[in-house]
């Protein structure tokens, strides 16, 4: 076997090794992310479902007897509670670097923050002007 | 912060949210309810920010700052009689955010710790698509509220009456995402918002009885 053939084979082998190393690094990064999420103490599905059913009952009973005059204030509070979606948006926007999923996460975070502060300010304005609230509450 | 501590903080936030909904239903305790909401939400956001896999603090802070400024300025400029429409539109924006997060989870599930792209289970895919569907329904349902607000702004008239049935879709979208991402806060908050929105959309039985 001549030296040139040997050199070409060695080069091909080096290229293969390099691509395998890149693949291994990619897999290690994914495993690290999965490991970090696994350490987050995710609750089992049955517990989540039980919590969901209880939350539905509590939410319905808490809002059932609300008078019309106060419904807008409760709707504002529900808007703030709904903006707890920021938690998922923060997770989506959490990785370093830039990717499409991260951009979507940042957009979602911006929208959820807007709703959080907007609904909080709306609730504060309603609380500050009870007469206006009573007037608009009858409409809604 | 580990996941277990974050879950405990989420539980505290959920408790405060329930107390806040109860307090906001009364004119006397409304301010206390607002304080509960702010404290609960601040705790939940801090707990999420302190999770070990959160790295991009600068871009996250910039997004929150832009959203906070936009929401505050927009609502402060509104006339008081249009606040109900603004809240309705904002519930629709949460639906849009849910759609974006569902798509992000489908593109990069490893970021959320739910698997590898292209190898998600059928149930997980179903939950994410269902969440996106509910979110889209909430967003589309909020458009009439925006239209009525714009008409009333243009004509100087009072806004049309609103029935926030679509606000319930926002809650169900959050719950679907919560199940898919195994996130207790999203599941409970989604259940609260969905069920409470249905209760609020129903007519007030006491007033109907006294009116008759």
mmCIF file of C-alpha atoms in Angstrom:
data_model
loop_
_atom_site.group_PDB
_atom_site.id
_atom_site.type_symbol
_atom_site.label_atom_id
_atom_site.label_comp_id
_atom_site.label_asym_id
_atom_site.label_seq_id
_atom_site.Cartn_x
_atom_site.Cartn_y
_atom_site.Cartn_z
ATOM 1 C CA UNK A 1 0.000 0.000 0.000
ATOM 2 C CA UNK A 2 1.522 3.305 -1.069
ATOM 3 C CA UNK A 3 1.874 6.235 1.312
ATOM 4 C CA UNK A 4 -0.684 8.368 -0.574
ATOM 5 C CA UNK A 5 -3.462 5.796 -0.132
ATOM 6 C CA UNK A 6 -2.572 5.461 3.523
ATOM 7 C CA UNK A 7 -2.764 9.244 3.961
ATOM 8 C CA UNK A 8 -6.170 9.405 2.270
ATOM 9 C CA UNK A 9 -7.510 6.612 4.457
ATOM 10 C CA UNK A 10 -6.170 8.349 7.554
ATOM 11 C CA UNK A 11 -7.835 11.592 6.468
ATOM 12 C CA UNK A 12 -11.166 9.858 5.914
ATOM 13 C CA UNK A 13 -10.852 8.215 9.320
ATOM 14 C CA UNK A 14 -10.120 11.578 10.931
ATOM 15 C CA UNK A 15 -13.187 13.098 9.261
ATOM 16 C CA UNK A 16 -15.376 10.279 10.512
ATOM 17 C CA UNK A 17 -13.975 10.681 14.020
ATOM 18 C CA UNK A 18 -14.665 14.402 13.908
ATOM 19 C CA UNK A 19 -18.300 13.927 12.848
ATOM 20 C CA UNK A 20 -18.780 11.245 15.514
ATOM 21 C CA UNK A 21 -17.342 13.591 18.140
ATOM 22 C CA UNK A 22 -19.767 16.339 17.062
ATOM 23 C CA UNK A 23 -22.658 13.871 17.267
ATOM 24 C CA UNK A 24 -21.554 12.751 20.735
ATOM 25 C CA UNK A 25 -21.338 16.358 21.911
ATOM 26 C CA UNK A 26 -24.851 17.013 20.601
ATOM 27 C CA UNK A 27 -26.201 13.935 22.379
ATOM 28 C CA UNK A 28 -24.403 14.924 25.598
ATOM 29 C CA UNK A 29 -26.017 18.369 25.456
ATOM 30 C CA UNK A 30 -29.468 16.841 24.995
ATOM 31 C CA UNK A 31 -28.832 14.395 27.859
ATOM 32 C CA UNK A 32 -27.721 17.266 30.088
ATOM 33 C CA UNK A 33 -30.905 19.218 29.349
ATOM 34 C CA UNK A 34 -33.067 16.154 29.967
ATOM 35 C CA UNK A 35 -31.189 15.488 33.212
ATOM 36 C CA UNK A 36 -31.710 19.049 34.394
ATOM 37 C CA UNK A 37 -35.419 18.746 33.660
ATOM 38 C CA UNK A 38 -35.580 15.325 35.325
ATOM 39 C CA UNK A 39 -34.246 16.874 38.513
ATOM 40 C CA UNK A 40 -37.144 19.321 38.508
ATOM 41 C CA UNK A 41 -39.352 17.016 40.520
ATOM 42 C CA UNK A 42 -42.109 16.676 37.949
ATOM 43 C CA UNK A 43 -45.313 15.379 39.551
ATOM 44 C CA UNK A 44 -46.970 12.175 38.273
ATOM 45 C CA UNK A 45 -49.924 12.423 35.898
ATOM 46 C CA UNK A 46 -52.564 11.223 38.367
ATOM 47 C CA UNK A 47 -51.558 13.928 40.844
ATOM 48 C CA UNK A 48 -51.756 16.567 38.131
ATOM 49 C CA UNK A 49 -55.200 15.339 37.107
ATOM 50 C CA UNK A 50 -56.448 15.383 40.720
ATOM 51 C CA UNK A 51 -55.121 18.929 41.135
ATOM 52 C CA UNK A 52 -56.809 19.942 37.867
ATOM 53 C CA UNK A 53 -60.230 18.578 38.918
ATOM 54 C CA UNK A 54 -59.976 20.274 42.321
ATOM 55 C CA UNK A 55 -58.925 23.553 40.672
ATOM 56 C CA UNK A 56 -61.968 23.395 38.376
ATOM 57 C CA UNK A 57 -64.290 22.958 41.373
ATOM 58 C CA UNK A 58 -62.616 25.688 43.391
ATOM 59 C CA UNK A 59 -62.575 28.114 40.454
ATOM 60 C CA UNK A 60 -66.229 27.510 39.614
ATOM 61 C CA UNK A 61 -67.413 27.819 43.231
ATOM 62 C CA UNK A 62 -65.280 30.922 43.876
ATOM 63 C CA UNK A 63 -66.677 32.753 40.849
ATOM 64 C CA UNK A 64 -70.234 31.407 40.952
ATOM 65 C CA UNK A 65 -71.758 33.774 43.497
ATOM 66 C CA UNK A 66 -70.024 36.954 42.336
ATOM 67 C CA UNK A 67 -72.398 39.887 41.839
ATOM 68 C CA UNK A 68 -72.470 41.583 38.433
ATOM 69 C CA UNK A 69 -70.917 44.726 39.869
ATOM 70 C CA UNK A 70 -67.774 42.829 40.870
ATOM 71 C CA UNK A 71 -67.431 40.516 37.874
ATOM 72 C CA UNK A 72 -65.047 42.745 35.952
ATOM 73 C CA UNK A 73 -62.639 42.819 38.885
ATOM 74 C CA UNK A 74 -62.678 39.019 39.051
ATOM 75 C CA UNK A 75 -62.094 38.887 35.288
ATOM 76 C CA UNK A 76 -59.045 41.107 35.768
ATOM 77 C CA UNK A 77 -57.795 38.787 38.505
ATOM 78 C CA UNK A 78 -58.314 35.800 36.209
ATOM 79 C CA UNK A 79 -56.267 37.602 33.555
ATOM 80 C CA UNK A 80 -53.389 37.899 36.015
ATOM 81 C CA UNK A 81 -53.747 34.216 36.966
ATOM 82 C CA UNK A 82 -53.810 33.280 33.260
ATOM 83 C CA UNK A 83 -50.557 35.122 32.759
ATOM 84 C CA UNK A 84 -48.830 32.464 34.861
ATOM 85 C CA UNK A 85 -48.113 31.130 31.390
ATOM 86 C CA UNK A 86 -44.932 33.240 31.777
ATOM 87 C CA UNK A 87 -43.463 30.242 33.607
ATOM 88 C CA UNK A 88 -43.669 28.102 30.467
ATOM 89 C CA UNK A 89 -42.518 31.019 28.324
ATOM 90 C CA UNK A 90 -39.433 31.446 30.530
ATOM 91 C CA UNK A 91 -38.628 27.744 30.034
ATOM 92 C CA UNK A 92 -39.033 28.115 26.253
ATOM 93 C CA UNK A 93 -36.727 31.143 26.231
ATOM 94 C CA UNK A 94 -34.211 29.645 28.652
ATOM 95 C CA UNK A 95 -31.463 28.120 26.437
ATOM 96 C CA UNK A 96 -28.396 30.104 25.472
ATOM 97 C CA UNK A 97 -27.822 30.877 21.790
ATOM 98 C CA UNK A 98 -30.629 31.540 19.338
ATOM 99 C CA UNK A 99 -33.163 29.178 17.794
ATOM 100 C CA UNK A 100 -36.700 29.378 16.416
ATOM 101 C CA UNK A 101 -38.204 27.858 19.566
ATOM 102 C CA UNK A 102 -36.374 30.406 21.708
ATOM 103 C CA UNK A 103 -37.688 33.293 19.572
ATOM 104 C CA UNK A 104 -41.223 31.916 19.950
ATOM 105 C CA UNK A 105 -40.637 31.644 23.696
ATOM 106 C CA UNK A 106 -39.472 35.258 23.910
ATOM 107 C CA UNK A 107 -42.546 36.440 21.959
ATOM 108 C CA UNK A 108 -44.806 34.429 24.271
ATOM 109 C CA UNK A 109 -42.999 35.881 27.288
ATOM 110 C CA UNK A 110 -43.532 39.413 25.963
ATOM 111 C CA UNK A 111 -47.264 38.760 25.400
ATOM 112 C CA UNK A 112 -47.738 37.118 28.807
ATOM 113 C CA UNK A 113 -45.917 39.980 30.566
ATOM 114 C CA UNK A 114 -48.106 42.486 28.751
ATOM 115 C CA UNK A 115 -51.232 40.678 29.941
ATOM 116 C CA UNK A 116 -49.859 40.333 33.482
ATOM 117 C CA UNK A 117 -49.144 44.033 33.909
ATOM 118 C CA UNK A 118 -52.142 45.156 31.860
ATOM 119 C CA UNK A 119 -54.635 43.119 33.881
ATOM 120 C CA UNK A 120 -52.994 44.133 37.160
ATOM 121 C CA UNK A 121 -53.238 47.834 36.231
ATOM 122 C CA UNK A 122 -56.844 47.371 35.048
ATOM 123 C CA UNK A 123 -57.759 45.707 38.366
ATOM 124 C CA UNK A 124 -56.043 48.496 40.264
ATOM 125 C CA UNK A 125 -57.992 51.135 38.306
ATOM 126 C CA UNK A 126 -61.273 49.343 38.944
ATOM 127 C CA UNK A 127 -60.504 49.146 42.634
ATOM 128 C CA UNK A 128 -59.591 52.832 42.711
ATOM 129 C CA UNK A 129 -62.915 53.901 41.151
ATOM 130 C CA UNK A 130 -65.741 51.803 42.597
ATOM 131 C CA UNK A 131 -68.437 54.051 41.131
ATOM 132 C CA UNK A 132 -67.193 53.512 37.576
ATOM 133 C CA UNK A 133 -66.872 49.839 38.287
ATOM 134 C CA UNK A 134 -70.480 49.571 39.352
ATOM 135 C CA UNK A 135 -71.560 51.360 36.210
ATOM 136 C CA UNK A 136 -69.547 49.187 33.790
ATOM 137 C CA UNK A 137 -70.185 46.033 35.771
ATOM 138 C CA UNK A 138 -73.858 46.176 34.954
ATOM 139 C CA UNK A 139 -73.010 46.207 31.253
ATOM 140 C CA UNK A 140 -70.827 43.103 31.432
ATOM 141 C CA UNK B 1 -33.118 26.250 43.010
ATOM 142 C CA UNK B 2 -34.168 22.620 42.559
ATOM 143 C CA UNK B 3 -37.423 21.528 41.021
ATOM 144 C CA UNK B 4 -38.898 20.462 44.349
ATOM 145 C CA UNK B 5 -38.437 23.915 45.883
ATOM 146 C CA UNK B 6 -39.883 25.483 42.736
ATOM 147 C CA UNK B 7 -42.926 23.197 43.053
ATOM 148 C CA UNK B 8 -43.387 24.342 46.656
ATOM 149 C CA UNK B 9 -43.248 27.984 45.556
ATOM 150 C CA UNK B 10 -45.804 27.173 42.831
ATOM 151 C CA UNK B 11 -48.097 25.665 45.481
ATOM 152 C CA UNK B 12 -47.821 28.857 47.530
ATOM 153 C CA UNK B 13 -48.612 30.930 44.440
ATOM 154 C CA UNK B 14 -51.660 28.757 43.668
ATOM 155 C CA UNK B 15 -52.949 29.274 47.217
ATOM 156 C CA UNK B 16 -52.549 33.030 46.861
ATOM 157 C CA UNK B 17 -54.344 32.979 43.494
ATOM 158 C CA UNK B 18 -57.366 31.214 45.014
ATOM 159 C CA UNK B 19 -57.469 33.665 47.915
ATOM 160 C CA UNK B 20 -57.159 36.542 45.443
ATOM 161 C CA UNK B 21 -60.126 35.374 43.337
ATOM 162 C CA UNK B 22 -62.210 35.152 46.512
ATOM 163 C CA UNK B 23 -61.102 38.604 47.714
ATOM 164 C CA UNK B 24 -61.553 40.320 44.354
ATOM 165 C CA UNK B 25 -65.210 39.278 44.405
ATOM 166 C CA UNK B 26 -65.806 41.797 47.184
ATOM 167 C CA UNK B 27 -65.317 45.569 47.022
ATOM 168 C CA UNK B 28 -63.984 45.698 50.586
ATOM 169 C CA UNK B 29 -61.204 43.112 50.195
ATOM 170 C CA UNK B 30 -60.309 43.826 46.559
ATOM 171 C CA UNK B 31 -57.025 45.561 47.315
ATOM 172 C CA UNK B 32 -55.870 42.656 49.470
ATOM 173 C CA UNK B 33 -56.708 40.312 46.600
ATOM 174 C CA UNK B 34 -54.584 42.372 44.224
ATOM 175 C CA UNK B 35 -51.654 42.155 46.659
ATOM 176 C CA UNK B 36 -52.073 38.376 46.828
ATOM 177 C CA UNK B 37 -52.003 38.217 43.031
ATOM 178 C CA UNK B 38 -48.846 40.304 42.725
ATOM 179 C CA UNK B 39 -46.992 38.402 45.462
ATOM 180 C CA UNK B 40 -48.007 35.007 44.070
ATOM 181 C CA UNK B 41 -47.022 35.901 40.527
ATOM 182 C CA UNK B 42 -43.694 37.429 41.604
ATOM 183 C CA UNK B 43 -42.857 34.263 43.536
ATOM 184 C CA UNK B 44 -43.740 32.016 40.596
ATOM 185 C CA UNK B 45 -41.642 34.081 38.162
ATOM 186 C CA UNK B 46 -38.647 34.138 40.515
ATOM 187 C CA UNK B 47 -38.891 30.378 41.045
ATOM 188 C CA UNK B 48 -38.968 29.809 37.278
ATOM 189 C CA UNK B 49 -35.993 32.140 36.748
ATOM 190 C CA UNK B 50 -33.906 30.295 39.348
ATOM 191 C CA UNK B 51 -34.290 26.861 37.732
ATOM 192 C CA UNK B 52 -30.883 25.402 36.760
ATOM 193 C CA UNK B 53 -31.480 25.256 32.999
ATOM 194 C CA UNK B 54 -32.414 28.939 32.629
ATOM 195 C CA UNK B 55 -29.428 30.673 30.993
ATOM 196 C CA UNK B 56 -30.606 33.573 28.809
ATOM 197 C CA UNK B 57 -31.325 36.117 31.529
ATOM 198 C CA UNK B 58 -30.692 39.187 29.369
ATOM 199 C CA UNK B 59 -33.177 38.337 26.629
ATOM 200 C CA UNK B 60 -35.738 37.140 29.186
ATOM 201 C CA UNK B 61 -35.455 40.398 31.155
ATOM 202 C CA UNK B 62 -35.745 42.439 27.944
ATOM 203 C CA UNK B 63 -38.902 40.573 26.882
ATOM 204 C CA UNK B 64 -40.531 41.020 30.287
ATOM 205 C CA UNK B 65 -39.628 44.740 30.323
ATOM 206 C CA UNK B 66 -41.069 45.352 26.825
ATOM 207 C CA UNK B 67 -44.275 43.472 27.626
ATOM 208 C CA UNK B 68 -44.674 45.177 30.999
ATOM 209 C CA UNK B 69 -44.213 48.646 29.512
ATOM 210 C CA UNK B 70 -46.627 47.951 26.644
ATOM 211 C CA UNK B 71 -49.323 46.520 28.929
ATOM 212 C CA UNK B 72 -49.054 49.250 31.543
ATOM 213 C CA UNK B 73 -49.068 52.151 29.082
ATOM 214 C CA UNK B 74 -51.902 50.690 26.991
ATOM 215 C CA UNK B 75 -54.214 50.133 29.950
ATOM 216 C CA UNK B 76 -53.407 53.411 31.702
ATOM 217 C CA UNK B 77 -54.393 55.387 28.593
ATOM 218 C CA UNK B 78 -57.788 53.701 28.237
ATOM 219 C CA UNK B 79 -61.089 55.222 29.332
ATOM 220 C CA UNK B 80 -62.534 53.411 32.360
ATOM 221 C CA UNK B 81 -65.523 52.082 30.408
ATOM 222 C CA UNK B 82 -63.181 50.293 27.975
ATOM 223 C CA UNK B 83 -61.208 48.392 30.597
ATOM 224 C CA UNK B 84 -63.470 45.326 30.322
ATOM 225 C CA UNK B 85 -62.765 45.094 26.594
ATOM 226 C CA UNK B 86 -59.034 45.486 27.219
ATOM 227 C CA UNK B 87 -59.050 42.605 29.697
ATOM 228 C CA UNK B 88 -61.010 40.475 27.206
ATOM 229 C CA UNK B 89 -58.475 41.205 24.463
ATOM 230 C CA UNK B 90 -55.624 40.388 26.816
ATOM 231 C CA UNK B 91 -57.138 36.997 27.623
ATOM 232 C CA UNK B 92 -56.995 36.365 23.878
ATOM 233 C CA UNK B 93 -53.326 37.346 23.831
ATOM 234 C CA UNK B 94 -52.658 34.671 26.454
ATOM 235 C CA UNK B 95 -54.252 32.225 24.017
ATOM 236 C CA UNK B 96 -51.837 33.394 21.335
ATOM 237 C CA UNK B 97 -48.928 32.966 23.773
ATOM 238 C CA UNK B 98 -50.131 29.408 24.448
ATOM 239 C CA UNK B 99 -50.032 28.691 20.711
ATOM 240 C CA UNK B 100 -46.454 30.001 20.492
ATOM 241 C CA UNK B 101 -45.337 27.895 23.461
ATOM 242 C CA UNK B 102 -46.994 24.762 22.046
ATOM 243 C CA UNK B 103 -45.158 25.270 18.737
ATOM 244 C CA UNK B 104 -41.887 25.896 20.604
ATOM 245 C CA UNK B 105 -42.405 22.658 22.554
ATOM 246 C CA UNK B 106 -43.055 20.768 19.318
ATOM 247 C CA UNK B 107 -39.872 22.205 17.763
ATOM 248 C CA UNK B 108 -37.570 21.762 20.777
ATOM 249 C CA UNK B 109 -39.108 19.370 23.302
ATOM 250 C CA UNK B 110 -35.714 18.770 24.935
ATOM 251 C CA UNK B 111 -35.765 22.345 26.248
ATOM 252 C CA UNK B 112 -38.884 21.462 28.265
ATOM 253 C CA UNK B 113 -37.537 18.031 29.240
ATOM 254 C CA UNK B 114 -40.369 16.131 27.558
ATOM 255 C CA UNK B 115 -38.387 14.179 24.962
ATOM 256 C CA UNK B 116 -36.492 14.498 21.704
ATOM 257 C CA UNK B 117 -37.786 16.219 18.557
ATOM 258 C CA UNK B 118 -39.466 13.784 16.166
ATOM 259 C CA UNK B 119 -39.828 11.086 18.843
ATOM 260 C CA UNK B 120 -42.658 12.493 20.985
ATOM 261 C CA UNK B 121 -45.382 10.120 22.124
ATOM 262 C CA UNK B 122 -48.868 10.295 20.594
ATOM 263 C CA UNK B 123 -50.444 11.523 23.851
ATOM 264 C CA UNK B 124 -47.886 14.305 24.233
ATOM 265 C CA UNK B 125 -48.403 15.431 20.641
ATOM 266 C CA UNK B 126 -52.168 15.356 21.190
ATOM 267 C CA UNK B 127 -51.934 17.510 24.319
ATOM 268 C CA UNK B 128 -49.698 20.072 22.615
ATOM 269 C CA UNK B 129 -51.953 20.313 19.538
ATOM 270 C CA UNK B 130 -55.047 20.504 21.772
ATOM 271 C CA UNK B 131 -53.416 23.305 23.771
ATOM 272 C CA UNK B 132 -52.589 25.142 20.551
ATOM 273 C CA UNK B 133 -56.177 24.686 19.346
ATOM 274 C CA UNK B 134 -57.703 26.043 22.540
ATOM 275 C CA UNK B 135 -55.237 28.937 22.480
ATOM 276 C CA UNK B 136 -56.162 29.765 18.895
ATOM 277 C CA UNK B 137 -59.880 29.622 19.798
ATOM 278 C CA UNK B 138 -59.256 32.033 22.678
ATOM 279 C CA UNK B 139 -57.373 34.440 20.412
ATOM 280 C CA UNK B 140 -59.966 34.334 17.620
ATOM 281 C CA UNK B 141 -62.753 34.699 20.181
ATOM 282 C CA UNK B 142 -61.144 37.853 21.551
ATOM 283 C CA UNK B 143 -61.228 39.590 18.159
ATOM 284 C CA UNK B 144 -64.938 40.590 18.490
ATOM 285 C CA UNK B 145 -64.015 42.246 21.780
ATOM 286 C CA UNK B 146 -61.307 44.199 19.985
ATOM 287 C CA UNK B 147 -63.751 45.136 17.208
ATOM 288 C CA UNK B 148 -66.372 46.384 19.677
ATOM 289 C CA UNK B 149 -63.693 48.379 21.481
ATOM 290 C CA UNK B 150 -62.528 49.978 18.220
ATOM 291 C CA UNK B 151 -66.093 50.822 17.150
ATOM 292 C CA UNK B 152 -66.835 52.370 20.513
ATOM 293 C CA UNK B 153 -63.581 54.321 20.353
ATOM 294 C CA UNK B 154 -64.342 55.599 16.855
ATOM 295 C CA UNK B 155 -67.982 56.525 17.543
ATOM 296 C CA UNK B 156 -67.621 57.599 21.138
ATOM 297 C CA UNK B 157 -70.300 55.056 22.078
ATOM 298 C CA UNK B 158 -70.495 52.706 25.001
ATOM 299 C CA UNK B 159 -68.981 49.270 24.270
ATOM 300 C CA UNK B 160 -71.150 46.303 23.419
ATOM 301 C CA UNK B 161 -71.900 43.851 26.241
ATOM 302 C CA UNK B 162 -69.369 41.065 26.525
ATOM 303 C CA UNK B 163 -69.815 37.428 27.355
ATOM 304 C CA UNK B 164 -66.362 36.027 27.908
ATOM 305 C CA UNK B 165 -67.078 32.448 26.914
ATOM 306 C CA UNK B 166 -63.848 32.328 24.970
ATOM 307 C CA UNK B 167 -61.902 33.236 28.095
ATOM 308 C CA UNK B 168 -62.598 29.690 29.223
ATOM 309 C CA UNK B 169 -60.566 28.436 26.232
ATOM 310 C CA UNK B 170 -57.533 30.258 27.596
ATOM 311 C CA UNK B 171 -57.728 28.193 30.775
ATOM 312 C CA UNK B 172 -58.114 24.903 28.929
ATOM 313 C CA UNK B 173 -55.137 25.777 26.695
ATOM 314 C CA UNK B 174 -53.028 26.441 29.781
ATOM 315 C CA UNK B 175 -54.142 23.169 31.359
ATOM 316 C CA UNK B 176 -53.272 21.178 28.214
ATOM 317 C CA UNK B 177 -49.803 22.742 28.139
ATOM 318 C CA UNK B 178 -49.457 22.069 31.872
ATOM 319 C CA UNK B 179 -50.230 18.367 31.385
ATOM 320 C CA UNK B 180 -47.833 18.152 28.442
ATOM 321 C CA UNK B 181 -45.010 19.917 30.314
ATOM 322 C CA UNK B 182 -45.912 18.287 33.689
ATOM 323 C CA UNK B 183 -46.154 21.732 35.264
ATOM 324 C CA UNK B 184 -48.385 21.928 38.357
ATOM 325 C CA UNK B 185 -48.795 25.719 38.235
ATOM 326 C CA UNK B 186 -50.110 25.693 34.655
ATOM 327 C CA UNK B 187 -52.505 22.819 35.304
ATOM 328 C CA UNK B 188 -54.060 24.420 38.400
ATOM 329 C CA UNK B 189 -54.104 27.957 37.000
ATOM 330 C CA UNK B 190 -55.673 26.635 33.798
ATOM 331 C CA UNK B 191 -58.385 24.804 35.732
ATOM 332 C CA UNK B 192 -59.077 27.893 37.842
ATOM 333 C CA UNK B 193 -59.306 30.240 34.850
ATOM 334 C CA UNK B 194 -61.349 27.859 32.712
ATOM 335 C CA UNK B 195 -63.936 26.989 35.349
ATOM 336 C CA UNK B 196 -64.185 30.492 36.817
ATOM 337 C CA UNK B 197 -64.665 31.991 33.340
ATOM 338 C CA UNK B 198 -67.606 29.656 32.731
ATOM 339 C CA UNK B 199 -69.114 30.618 36.107
ATOM 340 C CA UNK B 200 -68.714 34.319 35.287
ATOM 341 C CA UNK B 201 -70.313 33.896 31.872
ATOM 342 C CA UNK B 202 -73.436 32.405 33.439
ATOM 343 C CA UNK B 203 -76.197 34.864 34.392
ATOM 344 C CA UNK B 204 -76.354 36.000 37.999
ATOM 345 C CA UNK B 205 -79.163 33.902 39.504
ATOM 346 C CA UNK B 206 -79.849 36.257 42.428
ATOM 347 C CA UNK B 207 -80.311 39.309 40.208
ATOM 348 C CA UNK B 208 -82.487 37.379 37.767
ATOM 349 C CA UNK B 209 -84.697 36.249 40.632
ATOM 350 C CA UNK B 210 -84.994 39.752 42.121
ATOM 351 C CA UNK B 211 -85.604 41.218 38.654
ATOM 352 C CA UNK B 212 -88.517 38.864 38.018
#
